[in-house]
XYZ file of C-alpha atoms in Angstrom:
717
model
C 37.557 116.274 105.335
C 36.102 118.554 108.011
C 32.986 120.440 107.136
C 33.615 123.028 109.906
C 36.344 125.724 110.442
C 39.374 124.275 112.089
C 41.156 127.858 112.610
C 39.698 130.662 114.182
C 38.454 133.252 111.616
C 36.165 135.695 113.221
C 33.647 137.819 111.216
C 35.402 140.977 110.007
C 38.804 139.232 109.376
C 40.697 139.598 106.132
C 41.504 136.605 104.061
C 44.298 136.927 101.602
C 43.540 133.958 99.272
C 44.565 133.440 95.550
C 45.989 136.719 95.389
C 42.943 138.499 96.311
C 41.837 140.265 99.667
C 38.480 139.073 101.095
C 36.747 140.569 103.999
C 34.574 137.966 105.991
C 31.154 139.293 106.437
C 29.345 136.300 107.727
C 29.704 132.582 108.571
C 27.271 129.738 108.125
C 27.196 126.062 107.782
C 28.490 126.127 104.437
C 31.519 128.363 104.892
C 32.674 132.002 105.034
C 30.430 134.738 103.216
C 33.327 137.099 101.911
C 33.328 140.059 99.786
C 36.180 141.358 97.777
C 38.103 144.545 98.841
C 38.909 145.503 95.300
C 35.954 144.620 93.096
C 33.009 144.225 95.718
C 32.388 140.689 94.445
C 30.273 138.640 97.032
C 31.010 134.881 97.195
C 31.173 131.912 99.610
C 34.363 130.232 100.505
C 33.848 126.606 101.914
C 35.593 125.665 105.048
C 37.316 122.772 103.316
C 38.948 125.283 100.785
C 39.893 127.519 103.654
C 41.348 124.997 106.109
C 43.408 123.363 103.206
C 44.745 126.689 102.150
C 45.828 127.662 105.495
C 47.632 124.276 106.072
C 49.486 124.801 102.576
C 50.411 128.328 103.899
C 48.530 129.611 100.765
C 45.946 131.821 102.700
C 46.981 134.658 105.258
C 44.392 135.361 108.008
C 44.155 138.751 109.770
C 41.742 139.212 112.549
C 40.084 142.614 112.993
C 42.470 143.247 116.025
C 45.498 142.700 114.002
C 44.122 144.348 110.886
C 43.664 147.596 112.750
C 46.918 147.229 114.685
C 48.750 146.728 111.332
C 47.030 149.732 109.817
C 47.802 151.891 112.813
C 51.456 150.994 112.680
C 51.497 151.697 108.918
C 50.020 154.950 109.434
C 52.494 155.729 112.361
C 55.470 154.454 110.104
C 54.300 156.279 106.867
C 53.137 153.070 104.993
C 56.190 150.750 106.009
C 55.703 147.830 107.621
C 59.098 145.748 107.901
C 62.329 146.762 109.520
C 64.061 145.572 106.396
C 62.496 148.374 104.405
C 64.789 150.864 106.350
C 68.433 151.756 105.841
C 71.011 149.479 107.635
C 71.942 152.307 110.236
C 68.334 152.704 111.104
C 67.963 148.809 111.746
C 71.196 149.010 113.952
C 69.631 151.920 116.126
C 66.513 150.196 116.708
C 68.331 146.923 117.683
C 70.150 149.076 120.294
C 67.189 150.458 121.610
C 65.425 147.215 122.013
C 68.336 145.892 123.786
C 68.047 149.182 126.337
C 64.409 148.474 126.874
C 64.880 144.757 127.634
C 67.641 145.779 130.064
C 65.252 148.204 131.720
C 62.716 145.439 132.279
C 65.348 143.282 134.027
C 66.844 146.032 136.174
C 63.150 146.960 137.497
C 63.156 143.559 138.953
C 66.237 144.362 141.057
C 65.886 148.070 141.787
C 62.099 148.809 141.491
C 60.392 151.050 139.175
C 62.597 153.305 137.175
C 61.879 156.728 136.890
C 63.283 159.346 134.842
C 65.633 160.589 137.747
C 66.840 157.028 138.131
C 67.483 156.600 134.515
C 69.765 159.795 134.664
C 71.960 158.302 137.397
C 75.499 157.480 135.781
C 75.656 154.223 137.902
C 72.240 153.083 136.557
C 72.811 154.343 132.864
C 76.326 152.405 132.932
C 74.532 149.275 134.173
C 71.738 149.544 131.649
C 74.170 149.636 128.703
C 76.179 146.699 129.978
C 72.984 144.714 130.763
C 71.841 145.292 127.101
C 74.903 144.033 125.554
C 74.661 140.965 127.885
C 71.249 140.217 126.908
C 72.210 140.532 123.076
C 75.454 138.692 123.515
C 77.109 141.354 121.628
C 79.576 143.494 123.281
C 79.390 146.065 120.220
C 75.662 146.285 120.508
C 75.754 150.053 121.288
C 78.773 150.929 118.939
C 78.185 153.482 116.375
C 74.578 153.826 117.023
C 72.275 156.854 117.543
C 70.448 156.749 120.808
C 70.075 160.441 121.549
C 69.010 163.567 119.791
C 69.987 164.378 116.361
C 72.793 162.517 114.714
C 75.002 162.092 117.769
C 76.648 158.554 117.949
C 77.120 156.559 121.207
C 75.305 158.945 123.375
C 72.380 157.503 125.385
C 69.307 159.689 125.646
C 67.848 160.972 128.989
C 65.755 159.216 131.491
C 62.459 160.869 130.175
C 63.251 159.905 126.456
C 63.932 156.161 127.474
C 60.453 156.113 129.262
C 58.843 157.477 126.163
C 60.481 154.758 124.004
C 58.979 152.108 126.383
C 55.519 153.762 126.247
C 55.562 153.791 122.341
C 56.750 150.199 122.274
C 54.103 148.783 124.559
C 51.413 151.034 123.009
C 51.964 149.281 119.608
C 52.113 145.838 120.748
C 55.732 145.515 121.405
C 56.423 145.812 117.951
C 60.320 146.723 117.376
C 59.415 148.451 114.140
C 58.094 151.587 116.243
C 61.755 152.058 117.475
C 62.860 152.921 113.881
C 63.951 156.683 113.831
C 61.233 158.096 111.252
C 63.522 160.169 109.277
C 61.804 159.580 106.110
C 58.568 161.612 107.477
C 60.342 164.834 108.004
C 59.766 167.704 105.824
C 56.775 168.780 103.722
C 54.075 166.242 102.505
C 53.523 165.420 99.143
C 50.689 167.882 98.645
C 52.796 170.720 100.239
C 55.657 170.028 97.762
C 54.113 171.909 94.811
C 53.697 175.758 94.835
C 51.455 175.537 91.726
C 48.064 176.666 91.690
C 45.183 174.329 90.441
C 45.104 175.962 86.929
C 48.739 175.456 86.551
C 48.412 171.897 87.270
C 45.504 171.535 84.855
C 47.946 173.037 82.235
C 50.461 170.596 82.942
C 48.177 167.639 82.892
C 46.999 168.980 79.352
C 50.413 169.283 77.962
C 51.659 165.758 79.211
C 48.259 164.388 77.693
C 49.453 165.754 74.375
C 52.892 164.347 74.774
C 51.721 160.886 75.334
C 50.928 160.236 71.501
C 52.162 158.000 69.092
C 53.540 160.561 66.889
C 56.012 161.338 69.677
C 55.870 165.134 69.601
C 58.851 167.384 70.766
C 58.386 168.746 74.337
C 59.382 172.409 73.493
C 57.433 172.934 70.373
C 54.325 171.108 72.086
C 54.895 173.524 75.068
C 54.625 176.603 72.829
C 51.499 175.292 71.051
C 49.744 174.212 74.202
C 50.157 177.772 75.765
C 48.229 179.184 72.592
C 45.658 176.354 72.482
C 44.813 176.461 76.566
C 41.753 178.311 77.366
C 41.974 180.276 80.833
C 39.094 181.165 82.930
C 38.863 185.203 83.351
C 39.354 184.804 87.118
C 42.989 183.443 86.310
C 43.710 186.474 84.288
C 42.822 188.547 87.234
C 44.953 186.541 89.477
C 48.001 187.056 87.165
C 48.256 183.540 85.886
C 51.669 182.472 84.565
C 52.324 179.359 82.571
C 54.665 176.852 84.370
C 58.268 176.926 83.041
C 59.687 174.559 80.666
C 62.126 173.282 83.240
C 58.995 172.120 85.384
C 57.522 170.560 82.295
C 60.742 168.465 81.605
C 60.793 167.468 85.470
C 57.088 166.335 85.048
C 57.946 164.329 82.036
C 60.813 162.793 83.364
C 59.032 161.594 86.456
C 56.641 159.516 84.234
C 57.445 155.818 84.277
C 59.207 154.537 81.077
C 56.620 151.941 80.807
C 53.766 154.178 80.552
C 55.604 156.320 78.154
C 56.015 153.346 75.923
C 52.712 152.128 76.407
C 51.090 155.535 75.079
C 53.808 156.258 72.427
C 54.783 152.679 71.236
C 51.588 150.869 71.812
C 50.556 148.055 74.073
C 52.161 145.344 72.012
C 55.712 147.151 71.883
C 55.525 147.948 75.662
C 54.714 144.424 76.692
C 57.650 143.103 74.608
C 60.026 145.522 76.265
C 58.867 145.848 79.718
C 56.619 142.682 80.109
C 57.756 140.505 83.094
C 59.423 137.362 82.085
C 59.143 133.566 83.307
C 61.720 132.106 85.754
C 60.256 128.623 85.964
C 62.199 125.491 85.051
C 60.731 124.537 81.591
C 62.590 121.163 81.036
C 64.268 118.444 82.897
C 65.382 115.924 80.355
C 67.951 116.419 77.700
C 66.153 117.196 74.309
C 62.848 117.514 76.038
C 62.692 121.367 75.032
C 64.830 122.788 72.384
C 64.708 126.345 71.113
C 65.932 127.298 67.728
C 66.850 130.711 66.512
C 69.102 132.351 63.929
C 70.874 135.706 63.965
C 72.692 137.842 61.398
C 76.215 137.710 63.006
C 78.100 141.237 63.426
C 81.077 139.688 61.503
C 82.362 139.876 58.104
C 84.031 136.696 56.273
C 86.289 136.862 53.492
C 86.100 133.923 50.998
C 89.957 134.177 49.988
C 91.366 131.890 47.525
C 87.946 131.317 45.629
C 88.240 131.941 41.970
C 85.833 134.711 40.975
C 84.692 135.638 37.330
C 82.311 138.056 35.869
C 81.192 138.732 32.263
C 82.447 142.204 30.976
C 81.170 144.125 27.886
C 83.930 144.737 25.261
C 84.248 148.280 26.219
C 85.164 147.244 29.913
C 87.731 144.674 29.086
C 90.558 146.869 30.675
C 88.559 147.943 33.988
C 90.024 147.046 37.461
C 88.932 143.978 39.085
C 86.213 143.847 41.872
C 87.615 143.174 45.380
C 87.450 139.656 46.854
C 83.872 139.013 47.971
C 83.015 139.943 51.632
C 79.792 138.827 53.379
C 78.122 138.452 56.596
C 76.544 135.134 57.595
C 73.753 133.879 59.506
C 74.183 131.599 62.572
C 71.537 129.019 63.051
C 71.352 126.947 66.536
C 69.380 124.680 68.481
C 69.387 125.320 72.183
C 68.524 122.668 74.814
C 66.767 124.305 77.780
C 67.294 121.505 80.188
C 71.147 121.545 80.000
C 71.642 124.875 78.329
C 73.851 123.280 75.606
C 73.990 124.235 72.212
C 73.456 120.756 70.484
C 73.505 121.923 66.783
C 74.892 124.836 64.753
C 75.194 125.978 61.239
C 76.247 128.973 59.221
C 74.283 130.360 56.110
C 74.102 132.895 53.627
C 70.467 133.669 54.549
C 67.864 131.553 56.876
C 66.114 128.933 54.498
C 64.157 125.776 55.215
C 67.022 123.464 53.684
C 69.264 125.117 56.407
C 66.621 124.139 59.219
C 66.449 120.607 57.966
C 70.456 120.446 58.013
C 70.355 121.875 61.681
C 67.685 119.322 62.645
C 69.825 116.459 61.048
C 73.043 117.802 62.893
C 71.153 117.621 66.226
C 70.222 114.032 65.625
C 73.362 112.817 64.351
C 76.901 112.415 65.689
C 79.062 115.347 65.615
C 82.411 113.564 65.494
C 83.289 114.424 61.924
C 83.009 118.428 63.090
C 85.206 117.369 66.062
C 87.870 115.961 63.950
C 87.832 118.599 61.120
C 88.024 121.553 63.445
C 90.417 119.838 65.952
C 88.175 120.087 68.921
C 89.437 118.500 72.374
C 86.136 117.364 74.129
C 83.124 115.255 73.253
C 80.642 116.925 71.338
C 76.880 116.898 72.118
C 75.117 113.453 71.892
C 72.605 112.980 69.214
C 69.207 113.449 70.370
C 65.528 113.299 69.031
C 64.233 116.443 70.318
C 60.603 116.227 71.850
C 59.643 119.921 71.535
C 61.163 122.391 69.040
C 60.249 125.989 69.783
C 61.018 128.448 66.923
C 60.324 132.057 66.134
C 58.388 133.270 63.005
C 61.158 133.379 60.812
C 60.886 132.133 57.147
C 63.383 129.201 57.870
C 61.203 127.833 60.564
C 57.579 128.916 59.784
C 56.955 126.869 56.617
C 54.950 123.738 55.813
C 57.788 121.848 54.732
C 59.883 121.930 57.938
C 56.760 121.828 60.189
C 55.497 118.699 58.439
C 58.813 116.991 58.419
C 59.116 117.541 62.305
C 55.752 116.118 62.791
C 56.646 112.958 60.766
C 59.553 112.486 63.311
C 57.168 112.892 66.297
C 58.623 116.128 67.142
C 56.089 118.610 68.445
C 56.609 122.158 66.943
C 55.521 125.490 68.665
C 55.826 129.084 67.143
C 56.820 131.703 69.432
C 54.447 134.660 69.946
C 55.105 137.846 68.158
C 56.211 140.841 70.265
C 56.694 138.401 73.307
C 60.620 138.466 73.409
C 60.444 137.169 76.943
C 59.176 133.801 75.989
C 62.641 132.821 74.619
C 65.007 135.105 76.190
C 67.141 132.060 77.602
C 67.251 130.625 73.873
C 68.405 133.901 72.659
C 70.912 134.860 75.378
C 73.912 132.836 73.884
C 73.937 135.482 70.748
C 75.241 138.198 73.049
C 77.926 135.608 74.610
C 79.042 134.565 71.161
C 79.500 138.134 69.941
C 81.235 139.690 72.937
C 83.205 136.672 74.020
C 84.076 135.189 70.603
C 83.525 137.321 67.542
C 84.590 140.602 69.338
C 88.408 139.364 69.271
C 88.525 138.421 65.683
C 89.422 140.473 62.478
C 86.107 141.576 60.857
C 83.844 142.451 63.912
C 81.499 145.009 63.028
C 80.136 146.058 66.499
C 76.715 145.298 67.954
C 75.057 148.285 66.535
C 75.369 150.932 63.866
C 78.469 153.139 64.450
C 79.590 151.262 67.398
C 83.084 151.084 65.915
C 83.699 154.525 64.362
C 87.539 154.198 63.502
C 87.423 150.463 62.563
C 86.294 148.968 59.379
C 85.335 145.475 59.974
C 84.665 144.804 56.214
C 88.103 146.036 55.066
C 89.833 143.877 57.886
C 87.937 140.595 57.185
C 90.403 137.815 56.630
C 88.422 134.632 57.691
C 86.719 132.450 55.474
C 83.506 131.088 56.322
C 84.829 127.595 56.904
C 87.318 129.192 59.409
C 84.667 130.887 61.197
C 82.667 127.748 61.551
C 85.712 126.234 63.089
C 86.018 128.907 65.619
C 82.297 128.516 66.595
C 82.566 124.621 66.836
C 85.497 124.765 68.960
C 83.682 127.387 71.369
C 80.361 125.147 71.345
C 82.347 121.927 71.878
C 85.473 123.016 74.159
C 84.424 126.103 76.102
C 80.660 126.817 76.433
C 79.631 123.477 77.886
C 82.140 124.054 80.735
C 81.382 127.247 81.648
C 79.371 128.110 84.936
C 75.894 128.991 83.762
C 73.511 131.066 85.906
C 70.353 130.641 83.621
C 67.140 129.515 85.331
C 67.420 126.212 87.202
C 71.228 126.058 86.700
C 72.548 127.659 89.856
C 76.062 127.986 88.636
C 76.500 124.450 87.288
C 77.949 124.014 83.820
C 75.869 122.535 80.835
C 78.007 119.541 80.814
C 77.207 118.801 84.646
C 73.408 119.112 83.981
C 73.623 116.811 81.002
C 75.266 114.071 83.107
C 72.614 114.790 85.785
C 69.936 114.381 83.224
C 71.139 111.410 81.663
C 71.762 109.572 85.107
C 68.317 110.647 86.731
C 66.110 110.187 83.814
C 67.408 106.964 82.104
C 69.432 108.024 79.177
C 68.350 109.627 75.631
C 66.167 108.582 73.068
C 68.119 106.978 70.337
C 67.620 108.623 66.837
C 66.487 106.372 63.994
C 68.665 106.787 61.016
C 65.907 105.599 58.497
C 63.522 108.354 60.051
C 66.274 110.897 59.322
C 66.527 109.926 55.605
C 62.669 109.794 55.202
C 61.709 112.825 56.947
C 64.630 115.247 56.824
C 66.557 113.900 53.822
C 66.262 114.740 50.199
C 63.931 112.798 48.010
C 63.999 111.867 44.167
C 62.134 109.594 41.960
C 64.376 107.360 40.191
C 64.251 104.330 37.895
C 65.570 100.897 39.225
C 67.666 98.718 36.872
C 70.056 95.751 37.491
C 72.597 98.067 39.145
C 70.170 99.586 41.443
C 69.701 103.263 41.541
C 71.631 106.278 41.157
C 71.375 109.415 43.372
C 72.726 112.466 41.621
C 75.126 109.856 39.856
C 76.123 107.970 42.945
C 75.272 104.171 42.810
C 73.350 102.372 45.365
C 72.221 98.740 45.482
C 71.110 95.866 47.701
C 70.190 92.357 47.622
C 66.776 93.329 49.245
C 66.048 95.876 46.310
C 67.040 93.418 43.589
C 64.858 90.434 45.332
C 61.877 92.658 45.622
C 61.698 93.814 41.952
C 63.048 90.390 40.448
C 63.899 91.760 37.108
C 60.621 93.796 36.764
C 61.961 97.283 37.378
C 59.993 100.549 37.775
C 60.370 103.839 39.454
C 60.956 104.415 43.281
C 61.095 107.328 45.620
C 64.668 107.509 46.781
C 65.529 109.206 50.332
C 69.135 110.337 51.079
C 70.561 112.029 54.200
C 72.884 114.388 52.725
C 75.157 114.131 55.822
C 75.331 110.390 55.631
C 75.484 108.989 51.942
C 76.211 105.497 53.172
C 72.502 104.129 52.881
C 69.345 105.325 51.151
C 65.918 104.351 52.125
C 63.372 103.382 49.169
C 59.719 103.606 49.090
C 57.209 102.334 46.595
C 53.907 103.909 45.815
C 51.182 101.673 47.379
C 53.515 99.381 49.338
C 54.170 99.830 53.050
C 57.595 98.307 53.004
C 60.691 100.471 53.158
C 63.727 99.075 51.269
C 67.244 99.988 51.970
C 70.200 100.155 49.735
C 73.940 100.668 50.368
C 76.492 102.833 48.653
C 78.412 100.762 46.006
C 81.233 103.111 45.948
C 82.753 102.782 49.445
C 85.512 105.446 48.650
C 83.058 108.027 49.219
C 81.400 106.468 52.485
C 82.889 109.106 54.712
C 81.809 112.003 52.695
C 78.896 114.132 52.706
C 76.733 114.547 49.564
C 78.368 117.885 48.646
C 81.819 116.761 49.284
C 81.031 113.603 47.212
C 79.865 115.544 44.197
C 83.076 117.836 44.619
C 85.388 114.791 44.752
C 83.787 113.534 41.404
C 83.724 116.948 39.745
C 87.497 117.241 40.510
C 88.288 114.058 39.377
C 86.459 114.260 36.048
C 88.225 117.788 35.471
C 91.580 116.257 36.615
C 91.380 113.523 33.886
C 90.019 115.072 30.591
C 91.576 112.476 28.545
C 89.332 109.573 29.874
C 85.701 109.600 30.144
C 85.659 106.208 31.981
C 86.838 107.078 35.634
C 87.442 104.051 37.680
C 88.544 103.285 41.051
C 92.177 104.686 40.803
C 91.162 108.158 39.561
C 88.778 108.661 42.331
C 91.431 107.487 44.702
C 93.995 109.993 43.436
C 91.609 112.880 43.476
C 90.403 112.101 46.986
C 94.151 111.680 48.281
C 94.914 115.125 46.865
C 91.965 117.003 48.280
C 92.648 115.354 51.732
C 96.176 116.420 51.740
C 95.364 119.894 51.044
C 92.374 119.857 53.739
C 94.463 118.210 56.487
C 91.755 115.758 57.108
C 88.707 115.939 55.208
C 87.859 117.462 51.742
C 88.270 121.299 52.353
C 85.868 123.819 50.909
C 85.285 127.677 51.460
C 81.913 126.642 52.941
C 81.055 124.254 55.415
C 78.919 121.341 54.046
C 75.861 122.383 55.979
C 76.448 125.807 54.383
C 75.241 124.715 50.996
C 71.805 124.221 49.707
C 70.386 121.417 47.711
C 70.051 123.486 44.654
C 73.840 123.630 44.295
C 74.312 119.975 44.683
C 71.851 119.375 42.005
C 73.667 121.792 39.555
C 77.051 119.789 40.292
C 75.192 116.533 39.857
C 73.931 117.671 36.279
C 77.286 118.629 35.339
C 78.422 114.913 36.148
C 75.561 113.366 34.099
C 78.052 112.400 31.214
C 80.636 110.835 33.605
C 80.592 106.918 33.954
C 81.745 105.306 36.926
C 82.598 101.926 35.424
C 85.800 100.659 33.730
C 84.444 100.195 29.848
C 86.447 100.081 26.726
C 85.442 102.842 24.795
C 88.186 103.226 22.167
C 87.212 102.206 18.585
C 90.609 102.020 17.458
C 93.760 100.911 19.462
C 96.009 103.711 20.599
C 93.613 106.361 19.947
C 92.593 108.413 22.873
C 89.564 110.525 23.222
C 91.237 113.733 23.102
C 93.698 113.068 20.287
C 92.918 114.463 16.876
C 91.432 112.177 14.157
C 93.040 111.366 10.919
C 94.114 114.163 8.655
C 91.167 113.698 6.617
C 89.086 115.426 9.446
C 91.493 118.334 9.348
C 90.161 120.714 6.697
C 90.555 124.129 5.793
C 88.339 127.058 6.460
C 87.316 128.427 3.165
C 86.110 131.963 3.407
C 82.331 132.282 2.861
C 80.668 135.307 1.782
C 79.124 137.184 4.682
C 81.264 135.639 7.136
C 81.752 138.433 9.525
C 84.299 136.624 11.798
C 87.052 134.996 9.316
C 89.472 132.682 11.244
C 92.329 134.569 12.677
C 95.856 133.662 12.504
C 95.940 132.224 15.929
C 93.493 129.382 14.721
C 96.093 128.079 12.298
C 99.148 125.829 13.275
C 102.639 126.012 12.382
C 102.103 123.927 9.230
C 99.599 126.346 8.037
C 96.257 124.252 8.439
C 93.312 125.899 9.910
C 90.972 124.054 12.131
C 87.163 124.953 12.440
C 86.208 126.833 15.612
C 85.073 124.502 18.495
C 81.294 124.972 19.271
C 80.785 121.985 21.659
C 82.696 120.760 24.466
C 84.829 117.594 23.975
C 84.236 116.613 27.721
């Protein structure tokens, strides 16, 4: 690379490099000695750096002559340097004047020097206008333009004025900018606008300084207090000092930029969050490369209609009115893919929790075909993907060791957003507004985007959608509508998310395939269970495999069982001290297409529907499942989506089913005797009255024969 200057940069030139203005004060064998115009810092810029910066168009050079000329033009034009800074009418006038000047130069070659008298001749003026239109190749060049005094249109100035135009044009280096009419420089200057004295200006500065407090004092009361606290010099009393009016104070206060007020009254952190400049760079190119997760309390009420509700009442309130159906607002959690602007996972929850965040990650890494079938979607749902980076806010659902550790185990980088930096994730939060005003606003139960937004509409009273119906509305929107709408986000340029997805897959070689075993190990639920000859039972659901039995060979012990609650067909088994991961499959295939919560619901319904039999065999499960599928339309229906439930609820259901067997064993001690039949008459005994018994049996406890049965104290189930 050359060690000398390739470009002419004389001493005194101005170098605008790396967003800094440098003045060249000397030049030697090493490079240019420069000093900063802003800070006065002195340094040396090598020839190689300056040459390369000029080649890359990263450096602007202004020679002393150019610098002085630019400063002179800026002074003449009131600080403006480009024609585009002026109104369109002024630009058209300057273009017409330039055409007249170029026409004058050509006519002079034919008729000789043009004087003011010649330029006033009608034939010359007509020829001048025709020549200008010919040079510009625009017959309407002079139409609706101001070429004379005042605001007269289509009137060409006299010859003397035309010569003044040419003189000014040549004096400023033939820069068309000086032909602009300087209407913006008319009137008094900035220093002449005010009629206030110096002491009055000092009072205004004193008052405004009091108003820029974090306690946000009111203007009127502060104005009155400041008049009492402001100290006047004796000379001002002699001059008849008068305080500025309150109207003047309001005008000065309104002239202060909003960012300045916010920085003073709300603090630097809040002001940066509200007025800070965002970023418009393209953050990701591949599908799943950069994913943003967020949660929002929806401005929408749901009603769990059809749900059985019960509450314990004291004896003195037995006749009180029933409580209304439960109505609540839900949280929406989703994962947004930056490269394609697709929503790749979404769930509803009563409150953000780590279990919901794990379910959200599982949904992103698994097929959403069940969601499509359940809610009647038409298009293909987002493809499963292992996110490379997940960026989240500081919410309790994401900022916890459990979720962060599981993501690191999957090889997913996790990044927390900065507090009070909303511009960091503006594109990730943008769909919330689209969902609210494009989807929820049209449904009964909408509450408005802010308090008192809907004054005469009670969204809570009008709520009629269940959480599952709301999940269906959102699922159809995320699958059928949102991916096919033009998106004008950063890097999208009006393309649809589906188009960007297809481009990303085509150009970057497909998507990284999720590993089902990794999902079970890192995002699933784990229990420590005992292995026997029948395998293991996870919450009462049986699992077994040849690999598992071959490993233990009859010497059974406790193992860690890992289950994906959204896909219960397989479990992964880890053993302390061993590196091998075993796999077991579901031994009750009728539950294979259900989630964990749905499977426990089916088992519980089957047990409650057959109280006469404790041994539930395959037929009972088939009947229970068939009944549930018929009611729901396709899959077992519930008031809440499967991802809405937390693991604690599944564990409570499993505890309720601990006494239910799933093998067909003979349990009747005597033929023809069922579990719920009453025993021999010898077991039926009268209930003699015992001294001190405060609750003797009532008549309702006796049958028609007069026999009295003892009270039931333990469930026969």
